[in-house]
CSV table of C-alpha atoms in Angstrom, one decimal:
chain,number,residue,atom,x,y,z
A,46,UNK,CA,75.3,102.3,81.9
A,47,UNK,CA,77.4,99.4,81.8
A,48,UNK,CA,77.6,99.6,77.9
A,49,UNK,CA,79.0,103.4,78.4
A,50,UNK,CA,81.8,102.5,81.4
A,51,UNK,CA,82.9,99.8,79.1
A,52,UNK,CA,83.4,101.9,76.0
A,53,UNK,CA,85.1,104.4,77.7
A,54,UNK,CA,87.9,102.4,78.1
A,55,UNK,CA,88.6,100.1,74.9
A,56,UNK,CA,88.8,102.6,72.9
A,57,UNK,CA,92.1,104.3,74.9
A,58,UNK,CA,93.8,100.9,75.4
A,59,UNK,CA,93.1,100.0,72.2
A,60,UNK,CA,94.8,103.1,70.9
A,61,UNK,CA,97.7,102.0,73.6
A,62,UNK,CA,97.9,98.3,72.3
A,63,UNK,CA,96.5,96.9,75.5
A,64,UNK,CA,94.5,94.3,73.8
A,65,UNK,CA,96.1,91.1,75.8
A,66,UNK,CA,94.4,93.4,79.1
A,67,UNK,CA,91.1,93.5,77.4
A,68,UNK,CA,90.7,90.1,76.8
A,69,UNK,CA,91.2,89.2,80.3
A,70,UNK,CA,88.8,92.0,81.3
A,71,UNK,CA,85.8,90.6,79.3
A,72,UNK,CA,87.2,87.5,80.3
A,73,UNK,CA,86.3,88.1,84.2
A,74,UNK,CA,82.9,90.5,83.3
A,75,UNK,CA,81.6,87.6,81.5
A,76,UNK,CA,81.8,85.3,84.4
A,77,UNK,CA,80.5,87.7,87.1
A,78,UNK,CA,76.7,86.5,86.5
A,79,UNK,CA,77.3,83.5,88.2
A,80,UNK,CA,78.0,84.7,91.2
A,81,UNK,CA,73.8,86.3,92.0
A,82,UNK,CA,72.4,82.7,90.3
A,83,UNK,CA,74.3,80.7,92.3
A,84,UNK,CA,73.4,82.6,95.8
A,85,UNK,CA,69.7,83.4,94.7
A,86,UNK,CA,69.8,87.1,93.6
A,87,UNK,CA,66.7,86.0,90.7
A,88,UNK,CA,63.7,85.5,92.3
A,89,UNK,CA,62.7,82.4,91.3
A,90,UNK,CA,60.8,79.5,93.5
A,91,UNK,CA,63.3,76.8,94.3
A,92,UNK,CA,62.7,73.7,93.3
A,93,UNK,CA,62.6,70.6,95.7
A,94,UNK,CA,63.1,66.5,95.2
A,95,UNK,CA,60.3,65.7,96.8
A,96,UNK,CA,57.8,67.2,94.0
A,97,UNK,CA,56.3,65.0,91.5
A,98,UNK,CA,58.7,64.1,88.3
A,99,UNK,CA,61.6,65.5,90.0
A,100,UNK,CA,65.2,63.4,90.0
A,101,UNK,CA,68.3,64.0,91.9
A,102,UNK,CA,71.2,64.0,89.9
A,103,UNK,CA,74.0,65.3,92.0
A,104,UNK,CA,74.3,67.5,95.5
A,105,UNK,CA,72.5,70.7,94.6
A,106,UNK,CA,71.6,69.7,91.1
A,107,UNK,CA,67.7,68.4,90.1
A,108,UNK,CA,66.4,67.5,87.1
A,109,UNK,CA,62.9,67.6,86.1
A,110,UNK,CA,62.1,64.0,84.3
A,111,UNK,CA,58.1,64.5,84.9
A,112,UNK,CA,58.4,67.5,82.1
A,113,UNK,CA,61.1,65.8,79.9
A,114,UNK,CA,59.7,62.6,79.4
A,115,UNK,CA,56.3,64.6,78.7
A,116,UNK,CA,58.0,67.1,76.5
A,117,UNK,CA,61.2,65.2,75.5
A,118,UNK,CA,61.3,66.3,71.6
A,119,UNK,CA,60.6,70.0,72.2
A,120,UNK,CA,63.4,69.7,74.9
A,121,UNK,CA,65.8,68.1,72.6
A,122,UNK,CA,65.5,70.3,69.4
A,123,UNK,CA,66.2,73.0,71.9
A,124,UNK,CA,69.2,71.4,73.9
A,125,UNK,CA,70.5,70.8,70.0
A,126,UNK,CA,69.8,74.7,69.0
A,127,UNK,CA,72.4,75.3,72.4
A,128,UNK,CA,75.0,73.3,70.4
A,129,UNK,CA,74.8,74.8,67.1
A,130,UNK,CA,77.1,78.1,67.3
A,131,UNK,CA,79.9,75.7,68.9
A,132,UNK,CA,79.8,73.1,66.4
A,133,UNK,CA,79.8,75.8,63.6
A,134,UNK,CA,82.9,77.8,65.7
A,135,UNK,CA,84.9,74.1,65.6
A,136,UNK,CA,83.7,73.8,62.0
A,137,UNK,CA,84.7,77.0,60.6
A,138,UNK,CA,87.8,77.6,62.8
A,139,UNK,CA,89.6,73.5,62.1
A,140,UNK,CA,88.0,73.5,58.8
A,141,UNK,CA,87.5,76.3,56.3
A,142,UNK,CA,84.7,79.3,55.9
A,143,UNK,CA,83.1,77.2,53.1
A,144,UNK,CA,82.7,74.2,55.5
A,145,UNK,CA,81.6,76.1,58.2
A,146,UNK,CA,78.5,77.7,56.3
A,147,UNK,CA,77.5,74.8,54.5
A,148,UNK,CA,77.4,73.5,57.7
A,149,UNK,CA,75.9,76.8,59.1
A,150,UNK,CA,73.1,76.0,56.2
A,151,UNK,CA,72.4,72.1,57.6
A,152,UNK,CA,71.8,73.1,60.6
A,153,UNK,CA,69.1,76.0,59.7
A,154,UNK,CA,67.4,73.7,57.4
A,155,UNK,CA,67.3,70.8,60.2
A,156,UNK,CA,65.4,73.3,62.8
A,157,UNK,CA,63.5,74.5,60.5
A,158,UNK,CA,62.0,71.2,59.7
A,159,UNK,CA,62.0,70.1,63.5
A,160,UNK,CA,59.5,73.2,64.3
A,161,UNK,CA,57.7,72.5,61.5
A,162,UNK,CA,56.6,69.2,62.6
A,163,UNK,CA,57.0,69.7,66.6
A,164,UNK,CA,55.4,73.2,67.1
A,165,UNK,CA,52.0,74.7,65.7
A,166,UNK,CA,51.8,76.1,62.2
A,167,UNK,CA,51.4,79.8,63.3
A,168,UNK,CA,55.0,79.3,65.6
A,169,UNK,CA,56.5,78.1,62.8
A,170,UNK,CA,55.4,80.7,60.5
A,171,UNK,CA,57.1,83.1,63.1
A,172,UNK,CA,60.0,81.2,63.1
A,173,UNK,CA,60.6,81.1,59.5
A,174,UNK,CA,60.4,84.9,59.5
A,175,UNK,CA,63.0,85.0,62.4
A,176,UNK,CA,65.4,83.5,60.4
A,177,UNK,CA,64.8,84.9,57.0
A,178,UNK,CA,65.0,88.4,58.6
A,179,UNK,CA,68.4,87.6,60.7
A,180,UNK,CA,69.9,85.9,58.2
A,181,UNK,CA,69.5,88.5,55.6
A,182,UNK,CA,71.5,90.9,57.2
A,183,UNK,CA,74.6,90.1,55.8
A,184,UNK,CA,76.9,91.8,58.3
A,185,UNK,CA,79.8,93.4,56.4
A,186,UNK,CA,80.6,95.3,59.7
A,187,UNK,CA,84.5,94.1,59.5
A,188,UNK,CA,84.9,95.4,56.0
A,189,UNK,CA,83.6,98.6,57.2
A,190,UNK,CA,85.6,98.7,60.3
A,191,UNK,CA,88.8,98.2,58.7
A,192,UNK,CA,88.1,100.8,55.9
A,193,UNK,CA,87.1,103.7,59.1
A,194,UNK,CA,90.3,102.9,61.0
A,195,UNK,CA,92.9,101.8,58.2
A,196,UNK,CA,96.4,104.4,58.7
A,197,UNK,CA,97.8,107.0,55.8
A,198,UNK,CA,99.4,103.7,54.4
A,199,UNK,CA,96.9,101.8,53.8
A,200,UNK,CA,94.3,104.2,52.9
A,201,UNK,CA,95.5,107.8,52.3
A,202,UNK,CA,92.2,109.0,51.3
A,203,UNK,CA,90.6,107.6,54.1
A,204,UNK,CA,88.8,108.6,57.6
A,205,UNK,CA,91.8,107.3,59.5
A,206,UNK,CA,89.5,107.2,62.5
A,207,UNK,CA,91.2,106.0,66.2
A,208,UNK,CA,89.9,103.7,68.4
A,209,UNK,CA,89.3,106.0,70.8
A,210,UNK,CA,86.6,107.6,68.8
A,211,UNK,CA,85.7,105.1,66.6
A,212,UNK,CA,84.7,102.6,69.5
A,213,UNK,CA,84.5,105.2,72.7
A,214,UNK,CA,83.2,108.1,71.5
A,215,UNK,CA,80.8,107.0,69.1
A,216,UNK,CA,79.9,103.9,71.7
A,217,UNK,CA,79.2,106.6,74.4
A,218,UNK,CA,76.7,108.7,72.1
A,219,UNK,CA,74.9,105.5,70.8
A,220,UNK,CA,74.4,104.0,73.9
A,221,UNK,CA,72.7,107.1,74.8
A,222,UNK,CA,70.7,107.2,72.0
A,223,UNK,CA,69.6,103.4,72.8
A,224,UNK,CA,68.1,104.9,76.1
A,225,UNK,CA,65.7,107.7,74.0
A,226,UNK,CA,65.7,104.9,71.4
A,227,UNK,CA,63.2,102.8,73.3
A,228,UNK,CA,61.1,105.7,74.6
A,229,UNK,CA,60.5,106.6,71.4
A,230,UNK,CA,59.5,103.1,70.3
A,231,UNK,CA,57.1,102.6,73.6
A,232,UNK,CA,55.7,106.7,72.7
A,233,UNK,CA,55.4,106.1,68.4
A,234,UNK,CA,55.4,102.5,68.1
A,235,UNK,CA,54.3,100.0,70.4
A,236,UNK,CA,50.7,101.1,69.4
A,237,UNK,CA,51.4,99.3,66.3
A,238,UNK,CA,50.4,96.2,64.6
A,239,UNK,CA,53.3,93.8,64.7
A,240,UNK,CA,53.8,93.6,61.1
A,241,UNK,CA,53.8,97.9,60.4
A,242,UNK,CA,56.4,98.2,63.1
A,243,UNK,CA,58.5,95.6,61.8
A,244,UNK,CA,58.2,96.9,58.1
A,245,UNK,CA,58.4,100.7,59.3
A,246,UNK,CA,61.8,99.8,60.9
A,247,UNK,CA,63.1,97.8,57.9
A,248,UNK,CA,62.3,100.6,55.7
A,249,UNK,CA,64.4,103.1,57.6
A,250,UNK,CA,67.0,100.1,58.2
A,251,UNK,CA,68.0,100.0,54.8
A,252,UNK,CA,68.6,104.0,54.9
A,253,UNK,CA,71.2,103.6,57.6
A,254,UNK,CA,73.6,102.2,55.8
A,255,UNK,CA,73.5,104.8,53.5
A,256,UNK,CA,75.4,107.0,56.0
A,257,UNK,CA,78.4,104.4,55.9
A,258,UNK,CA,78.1,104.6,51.7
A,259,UNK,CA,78.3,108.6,51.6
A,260,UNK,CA,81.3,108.3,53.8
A,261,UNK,CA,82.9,105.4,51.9
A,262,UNK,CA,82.0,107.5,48.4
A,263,UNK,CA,83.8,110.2,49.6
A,264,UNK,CA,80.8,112.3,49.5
A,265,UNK,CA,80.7,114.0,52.3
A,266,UNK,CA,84.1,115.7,52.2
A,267,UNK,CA,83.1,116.6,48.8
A,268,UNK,CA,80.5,119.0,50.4
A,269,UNK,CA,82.9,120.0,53.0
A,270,UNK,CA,81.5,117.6,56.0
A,271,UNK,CA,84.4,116.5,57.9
A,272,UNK,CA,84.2,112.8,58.4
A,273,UNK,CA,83.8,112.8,62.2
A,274,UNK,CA,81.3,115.4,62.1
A,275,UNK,CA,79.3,112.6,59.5
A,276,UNK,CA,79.7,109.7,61.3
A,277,UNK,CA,79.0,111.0,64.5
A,278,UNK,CA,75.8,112.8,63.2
A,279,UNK,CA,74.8,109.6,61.0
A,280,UNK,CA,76.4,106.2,62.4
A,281,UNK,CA,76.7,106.8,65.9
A,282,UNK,CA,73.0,108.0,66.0
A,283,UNK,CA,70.9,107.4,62.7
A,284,UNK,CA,72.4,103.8,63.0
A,285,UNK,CA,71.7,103.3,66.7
A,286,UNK,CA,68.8,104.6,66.8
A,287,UNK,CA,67.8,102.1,64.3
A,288,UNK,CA,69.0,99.2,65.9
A,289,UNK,CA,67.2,99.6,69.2
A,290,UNK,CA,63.8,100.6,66.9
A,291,UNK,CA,64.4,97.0,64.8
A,292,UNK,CA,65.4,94.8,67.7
A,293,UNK,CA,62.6,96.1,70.4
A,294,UNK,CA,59.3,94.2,68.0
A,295,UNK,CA,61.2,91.1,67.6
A,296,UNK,CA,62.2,90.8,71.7
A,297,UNK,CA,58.2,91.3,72.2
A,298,UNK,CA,57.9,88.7,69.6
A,299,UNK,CA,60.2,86.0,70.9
A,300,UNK,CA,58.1,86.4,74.7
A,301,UNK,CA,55.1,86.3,73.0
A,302,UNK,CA,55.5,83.1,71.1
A,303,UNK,CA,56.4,81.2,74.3
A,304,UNK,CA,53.9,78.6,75.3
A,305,UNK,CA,52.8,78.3,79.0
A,306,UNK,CA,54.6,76.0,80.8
A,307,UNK,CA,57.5,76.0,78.7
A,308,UNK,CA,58.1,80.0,78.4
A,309,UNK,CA,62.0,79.5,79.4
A,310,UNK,CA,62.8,77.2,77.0
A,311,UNK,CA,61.1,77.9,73.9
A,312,UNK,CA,62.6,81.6,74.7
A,313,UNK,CA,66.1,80.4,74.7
A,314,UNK,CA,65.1,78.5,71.6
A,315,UNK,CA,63.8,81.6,69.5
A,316,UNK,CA,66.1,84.2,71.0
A,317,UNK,CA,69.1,81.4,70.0
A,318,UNK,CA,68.2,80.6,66.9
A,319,UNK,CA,67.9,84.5,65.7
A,320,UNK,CA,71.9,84.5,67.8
A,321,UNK,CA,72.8,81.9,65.5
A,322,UNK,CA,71.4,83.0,62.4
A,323,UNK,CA,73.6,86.9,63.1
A,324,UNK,CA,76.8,84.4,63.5
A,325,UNK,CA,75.9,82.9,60.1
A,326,UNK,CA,75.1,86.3,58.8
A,327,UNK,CA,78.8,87.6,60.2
A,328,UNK,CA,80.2,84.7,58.9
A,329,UNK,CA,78.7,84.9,55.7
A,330,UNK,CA,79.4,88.8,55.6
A,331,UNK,CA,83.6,87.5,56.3
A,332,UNK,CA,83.5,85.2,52.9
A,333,UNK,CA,81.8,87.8,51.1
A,334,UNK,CA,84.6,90.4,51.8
A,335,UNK,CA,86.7,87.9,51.7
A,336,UNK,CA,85.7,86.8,47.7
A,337,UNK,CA,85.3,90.2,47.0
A,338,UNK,CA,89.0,90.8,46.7
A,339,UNK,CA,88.9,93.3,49.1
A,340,UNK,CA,92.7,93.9,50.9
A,341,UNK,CA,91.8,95.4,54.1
A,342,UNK,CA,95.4,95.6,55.7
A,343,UNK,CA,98.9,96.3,54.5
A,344,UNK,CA,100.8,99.0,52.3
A,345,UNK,CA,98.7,98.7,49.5
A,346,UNK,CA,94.6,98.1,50.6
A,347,UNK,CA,91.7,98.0,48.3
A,348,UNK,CA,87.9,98.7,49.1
A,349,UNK,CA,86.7,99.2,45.7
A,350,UNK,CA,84.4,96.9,46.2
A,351,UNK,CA,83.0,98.0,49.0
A,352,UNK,CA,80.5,100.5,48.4
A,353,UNK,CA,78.8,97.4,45.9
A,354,UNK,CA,78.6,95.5,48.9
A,355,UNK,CA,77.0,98.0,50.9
A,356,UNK,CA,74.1,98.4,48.8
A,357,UNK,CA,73.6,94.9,48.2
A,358,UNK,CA,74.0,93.4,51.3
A,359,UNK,CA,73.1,96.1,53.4
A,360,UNK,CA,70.4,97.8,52.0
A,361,UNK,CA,69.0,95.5,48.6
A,362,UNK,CA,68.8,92.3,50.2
A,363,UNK,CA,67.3,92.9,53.8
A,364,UNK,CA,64.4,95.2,52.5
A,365,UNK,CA,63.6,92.7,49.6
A,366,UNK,CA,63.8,89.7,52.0
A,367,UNK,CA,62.7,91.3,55.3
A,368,UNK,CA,59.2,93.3,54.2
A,369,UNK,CA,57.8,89.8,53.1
A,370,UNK,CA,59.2,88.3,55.8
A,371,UNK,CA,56.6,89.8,58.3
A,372,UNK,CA,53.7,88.9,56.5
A,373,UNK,CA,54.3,85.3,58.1
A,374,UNK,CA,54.1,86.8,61.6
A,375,UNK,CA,50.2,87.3,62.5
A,376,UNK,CA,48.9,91.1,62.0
A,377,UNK,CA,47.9,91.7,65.8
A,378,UNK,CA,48.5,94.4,68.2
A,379,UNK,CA,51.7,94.3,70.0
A,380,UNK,CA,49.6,94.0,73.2
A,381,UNK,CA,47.7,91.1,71.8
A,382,UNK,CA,47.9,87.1,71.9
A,383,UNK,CA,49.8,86.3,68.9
A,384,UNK,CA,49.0,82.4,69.8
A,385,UNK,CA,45.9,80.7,71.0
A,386,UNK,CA,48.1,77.6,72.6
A,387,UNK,CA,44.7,76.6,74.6
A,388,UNK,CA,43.1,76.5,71.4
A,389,UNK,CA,46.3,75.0,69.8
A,390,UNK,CA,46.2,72.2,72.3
A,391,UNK,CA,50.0,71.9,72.5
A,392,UNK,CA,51.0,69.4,74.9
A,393,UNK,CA,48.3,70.9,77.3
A,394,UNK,CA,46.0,67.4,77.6
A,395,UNK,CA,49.5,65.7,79.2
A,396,UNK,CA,50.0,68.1,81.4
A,397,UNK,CA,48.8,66.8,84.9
A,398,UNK,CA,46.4,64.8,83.7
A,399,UNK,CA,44.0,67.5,82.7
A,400,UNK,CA,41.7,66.7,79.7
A,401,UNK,CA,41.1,68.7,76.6
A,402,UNK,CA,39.6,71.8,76.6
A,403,UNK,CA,36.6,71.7,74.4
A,404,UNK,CA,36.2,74.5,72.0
A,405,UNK,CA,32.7,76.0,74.1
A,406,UNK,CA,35.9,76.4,76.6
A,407,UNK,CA,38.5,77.9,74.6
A,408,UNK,CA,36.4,80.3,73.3
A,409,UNK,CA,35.2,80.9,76.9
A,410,UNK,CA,38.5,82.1,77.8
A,411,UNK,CA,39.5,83.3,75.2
A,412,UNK,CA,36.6,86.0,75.8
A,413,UNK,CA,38.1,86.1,80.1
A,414,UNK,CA,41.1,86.7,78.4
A,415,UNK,CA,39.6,89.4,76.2
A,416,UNK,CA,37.7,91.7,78.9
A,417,UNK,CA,41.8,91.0,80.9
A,418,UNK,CA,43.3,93.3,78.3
A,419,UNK,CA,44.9,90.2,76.1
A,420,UNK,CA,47.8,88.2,76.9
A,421,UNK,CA,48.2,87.9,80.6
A,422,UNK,CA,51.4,87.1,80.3
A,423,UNK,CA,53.0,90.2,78.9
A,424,UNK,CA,52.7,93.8,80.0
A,425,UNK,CA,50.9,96.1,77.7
A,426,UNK,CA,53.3,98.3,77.9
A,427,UNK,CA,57.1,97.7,77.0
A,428,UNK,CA,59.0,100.0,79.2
């Protein structure tokens, strides 16, 4: 709902030229969350100084030194993850685009290693996949944009789409399409193993795009489709519906991954590092286009090469990176434990004193857990 009141009006005052009004719009929606954390809308139990571990800092402010101190490198590689998209933003925007992804690159490569040798093999299996997959859609999204809403000038055989429907209209259907998206996936889907689902939706990922090609070939005016008519039949809901159908496994994915005990943070960490892997893959997408020799504004624009870049980047390289991807991510039921932490034994003997779990008890829960319907922690169902 919120997703269809805001896109009903960018696209209008883009039209109009308003954009100094939209940035202060966003500006003031993104701050309005702080207003139900700070007076307890989310129901969470509040923390006092008196508990075991627990420091005050500062009026109103607690930190909890018991769990650092036991869990101080997890916590770390995780604060550092928080940091990476603004050192890379600094980076690329005072430096150049070559600085920023070699920097981009550094920074993958030292989390990477960090889970490798702070987290349990089969996490960091899942991780690696994570970033493969995100980082292998190379988002050439601007390219496109400019090509759909380039003027006569620029383009004279082009769409010459507004931003009233390019971003409202089209927005408006998608977003409804979203909704019946992820009915479809709880109806169709989420019976799946893990690794079908993810490969089913990669396989039709790397068709959508082809709507976008058509259109940029010229194709579909060839056969008399207008190019409204052929995005709004392919982009705004082929496309969309294959978003929602890719991104719905991996959320499951990043909850599921989460150990006990530290569920919030290691969440943050997965769901960030996949954030920060799409900035390096829109970043990486810009310096394609960019050494592509593409001119996307002016008198005189050129997007020959953009139809080359569309089937690479789009459609070649996330279906040969992506499908062997998911065979690092364990083949279970999307309503099953992907980890065994209490077999893992992941920081579980510090916690509170408690000793090891012998493996005559692991197993014993592991069948409690079993006859419970699998991982207690998640719903078996996604809606």
């Amino acid at each position: 709902l919120g997703s269809i009141i805001t896109q009903s009006f960018v696209g209008p005052m883009s039209d109009a030229g308003y954009f100094h009004i939209l940035f202060w719009i966003a500006l003031m929606l993104s701050v309005t969350p702080f207003y139900p954390t700070l007076v307890g809308w989310i129901p969470e139990k509040k923390r006092t100084k008196n508990e075991p571990g627990m420091a005050k800092l500062c009026s109103g402010c607690l930190f909890d030194k018991g769990s650092f101190q036991e869990k101080k490198v997890p916590f770390l590689v995780i604060t550092a993850c928080g940091l990476a998209a603004p050192i890379m933003a600094a980076v690329t925007t005072y430096a150049s685009l070559g600085i920023g992804l070699a920097v981009s690159a550094v920074l993958l490569v030292a989390f990477t290693v960090a889970t490798y040798f702070i987290f349990p093999p089969t996490f960091f299996k899942v991780f690696l996949a994570i970033i493969l997959t995100y980082c292998s859609n190379v988002s050439i999204g601007s390219g496109l944009s400019y090509f759909y809403t380039a003027d006569a000038a620029c383009l004279p055989d082009g769409p010459h789409f507004d931003y009233t429907y390019y971003i409202t209209i089209t927005g408006v259907v998608g977003s409804v399409v979203n909704f019946f998206g992820v009915i479809l996936y709880q109806y169709f889907l989420s019976g799946w193993r893990f690794r079908s689902a993810l490969i089913f939706t990669i396989v039709i990922g790397a068709l959508a795009p082809m709507i976008d090609l058509i259109i940029v070939m010229r194709w579909n005016v060839k056969i008399g489709i207008p190019d409204k008519v052929f995005f709004l039949l392919g982009n705004a809901i082929f496309e969309n519906l294959v978003g929602i159908l890719q991104s719905i496994p991996f959320s499951s994915i990043f909850a599921k991954i989460a150990p006990p005990g530290m569920e919030s943070a290691v969440f943050a960490y997965t769901v960030g590092i996949a954030n920060f892997c799409g900035m390096v893959s829109n970043l990486l997408g810009s310096g394609v286009i960019k050494w592509s020799g593409m001119t996307t504004v002016g008198d005189d624009c050129n997007f020959d090469a953009l139809p080359n870049l569309i089937v690479i980047f789009s459609i070649l390289i996330p279906t040969l990176v992506g499908i062997p991807a998911t065979f690092l991510i364990p083949n279970v039921l999307q309503t099953e434990n992907m980890i065994d932490w209490e077999k893992e034994q992941w920081y579980v003997s510090q916690r509170d004193g408690e000793e090891p779990l012998s493996e005559e008890d692991v197993e014993n829960n592991n069948a409690d857990d079993d006859r419970d319907g699998g991982d207690s922690r998640i719903e078996s169902h996604l809606l």
